[in-house]
Amino acid sequence: MAERIRLSKNFSLSEMVKSSTAERLRVDNSPSDIHLVNLTHLCINILQPVREQFGVITINSGYRSPALNAKVGGSKTSQHCNGQAADFESFSTPNPDLAKWITKNLEFDQIILEFYDGKDPNSGWVHCSYNLMGNRKKILTALKTKSGVVYKNGFVSK
Ligand SMILES: [Zn+2]
């Protein structure tokens, strides 16, 4: 696959499909054509505007093939499997600030502030999805608790 394909000004296909787990376990993580279309829209509508506002961001996870998603224990309905979602963070801007800016300025389907601990501005990351078929603008916070991961509506701290 031509991984140097550019999906938007600053994002290439290679960083949207890169996965150390896929490399280690030799799991195929190639998107289909429709997934590629979704990834392109995700880059153009979410990641590129964030990049232009805040500078370089790191993509922790973009596309996940069903095989890879199973290996990383992702939800079976994960939007990562459709090429509609990415996990990312900035090392210069606190993750809650990134997340709030997106909700005020961009069209998005679902945003989750994941595992921000309320103290370290670099803790956790932002999960955000974009759906060509319509966006719900759903806002959630994922918190790690003793009984597991808990999702709350809106942006909340512990
Ligand atoms: Zn995610």
Coordinates of C-alpha atoms and ligand atoms in Angstrom, one line a residue:
M1 CA 0.0 0.0 0.0
A2 CA 1.2 3.5 -0.9
E3 CA 1.5 4.7 2.7
R4 CA 2.9 8.1 1.7
I5 CA -0.5 9.0 0.4
R6 CA -1.4 12.4 1.9
L7 CA -4.9 12.6 3.4
S8 CA -4.7 16.3 4.3
K9 CA -1.9 18.9 4.3
N10 CA -0.1 17.5 7.4
F11 CA -1.5 14.0 7.7
S12 CA -0.5 10.9 5.7
L13 CA -2.1 7.5 5.5
S14 CA 0.9 5.9 7.2
E15 CA 0.3 7.7 10.5
M16 CA -3.4 6.9 10.4
V17 CA -2.8 3.1 10.1
K18 CA 0.4 2.9 12.1
S19 CA 0.2 0.5 15.1
S20 CA 3.0 -1.1 17.1
T21 CA 0.7 -3.9 18.0
A22 CA -0.1 -4.6 14.4
E23 CA 3.6 -4.6 13.6
R24 CA 4.5 -6.8 16.5
L25 CA 1.8 -9.4 15.9
R26 CA 1.9 -9.0 12.1
V27 CA -1.8 -8.2 11.9
D28 CA -2.9 -6.7 8.6
N29 CA -4.1 -3.1 9.2
S30 CA -5.0 -2.0 5.7
P31 CA -8.2 0.0 5.3
S32 CA -10.8 -0.7 2.6
D33 CA -11.7 2.0 0.1
I34 CA -14.7 3.3 2.2
H35 CA -12.5 3.3 5.3
L36 CA -9.9 5.4 3.4
V37 CA -12.7 7.8 2.4
N38 CA -13.7 8.1 6.1
L39 CA -10.1 8.6 7.2
T40 CA -9.6 11.4 4.7
H41 CA -12.7 13.2 6.0
L42 CA -11.5 12.7 9.6
C43 CA -8.2 14.3 8.7
I44 CA -9.7 17.2 6.8
N45 CA -12.5 18.0 9.2
I46 CA -10.9 17.3 12.6
L47 CA -7.2 16.6 12.7
Q48 CA -6.0 19.3 10.2
P49 CA -8.0 22.1 11.9
V50 CA -6.6 21.0 15.3
R51 CA -3.1 20.9 13.8
E52 CA -3.5 24.4 12.4
Q53 CA -4.7 25.8 15.7
F54 CA -2.4 24.0 18.1
G55 CA 0.7 22.9 16.1
V56 CA 1.9 19.3 15.9
I57 CA -0.3 16.6 17.4
T58 CA 0.6 12.9 17.9
I59 CA -1.8 10.3 16.6
N60 CA -1.9 7.4 19.1
S61 CA -4.4 5.3 17.2
G62 CA -6.3 5.9 13.9
Y63 CA -7.7 3.1 11.8
R64 CA -8.0 -0.4 13.3
S65 CA -8.8 -3.4 11.2
P66 CA -11.2 -5.8 13.0
A67 CA -8.3 -8.2 13.7
L68 CA -6.2 -5.4 15.2
N69 CA -9.2 -4.1 17.2
A70 CA -9.7 -7.5 18.8
K71 CA -6.0 -7.7 19.7
V72 CA -6.1 -4.3 21.5
G73 CA -9.4 -5.1 23.2
G74 CA -11.3 -2.3 21.5
S75 CA -15.1 -2.1 21.5
K76 CA -16.7 -4.2 18.7
T77 CA -18.6 -1.1 17.5
S78 CA -15.5 1.1 17.7
Q79 CA -15.5 3.9 15.1
H80 CA -11.7 3.3 14.8
C81 CA -12.8 0.2 12.7
N82 CA -14.6 2.4 10.2
G83 CA -11.8 4.8 9.9
Q84 CA -14.0 7.4 11.5
A85 CA -12.1 8.0 14.8
A86 CA -8.6 8.8 16.0
D87 CA -6.9 9.1 19.4
F88 CA -4.5 12.0 19.6
E89 CA -2.8 14.4 22.0
S90 CA -0.7 17.5 22.0
F91 CA 2.4 17.9 24.2
S92 CA 2.1 21.7 24.3
T93 CA -1.7 22.1 25.0
P94 CA -3.5 20.3 27.8
N95 CA -5.9 17.6 26.4
P96 CA -9.0 19.2 28.0
D97 CA -8.2 22.5 26.1
L98 CA -7.9 20.6 22.8
A99 CA -11.2 18.8 23.4
K100 CA -13.1 22.0 24.4
W101 CA -11.8 23.8 21.3
I102 CA -13.1 21.0 19.1
T103 CA -16.5 21.2 20.6
K104 CA -16.7 24.9 20.1
N105 CA -15.2 25.1 16.6
L106 CA -15.7 21.9 14.6
E107 CA -18.3 19.5 13.4
F108 CA -17.8 16.1 15.0
D109 CA -19.7 13.0 15.8
Q110 CA -18.3 11.9 19.2
I111 CA -15.6 13.3 21.3
I112 CA -14.2 11.6 24.4
L113 CA -11.7 13.1 26.8
E114 CA -10.1 9.8 27.8
F115 CA -8.2 9.2 31.1
Y116 CA -7.2 12.8 31.8
D117 CA -6.4 12.7 35.5
G118 CA -7.4 16.3 36.4
K119 CA -3.8 17.2 37.3
D120 CA -1.2 16.4 34.7
P121 CA -2.2 18.4 31.5
N122 CA -0.6 15.7 29.4
S123 CA -2.4 12.8 30.9
G124 CA -4.7 10.8 28.7
W125 CA -5.7 11.7 25.2
V126 CA -8.6 12.9 23.0
H127 CA -10.7 10.5 21.0
C128 CA -12.7 12.2 18.3
S129 CA -14.8 10.9 15.4
Y130 CA -16.3 12.3 12.3
N131 CA -19.2 10.7 10.4
L132 CA -20.0 11.6 6.8
M133 CA -23.5 10.4 7.3
G134 CA -24.3 12.9 10.1
N135 CA -22.7 14.0 13.3
R136 CA -24.2 13.7 16.8
K137 CA -21.9 16.1 18.6
K138 CA -21.8 13.7 21.5
I139 CA -19.4 14.7 24.4
L140 CA -18.1 12.2 26.9
T141 CA -15.4 11.8 29.5
A142 CA -13.8 8.4 30.1
L143 CA -12.5 7.9 33.7
K144 CA -10.5 5.0 35.1
T145 CA -12.1 3.9 38.4
K146 CA -11.5 0.9 40.7
S147 CA -14.4 -0.9 39.0
G148 CA -13.2 -0.2 35.5
V149 CA -13.7 2.4 32.8
V150 CA -16.7 4.8 33.4
Y151 CA -18.2 7.1 30.8
K152 CA -19.8 10.4 31.8
N153 CA -21.7 12.9 29.8
G154 CA -19.9 16.2 29.1
F155 CA -16.4 17.1 30.2
V156 CA -16.0 16.3 33.9
S157 CA -13.0 15.7 36.2
K158 CA -12.9 13.0 38.8
Ligands
ZN1 ZN -10.3 6.0 20.4

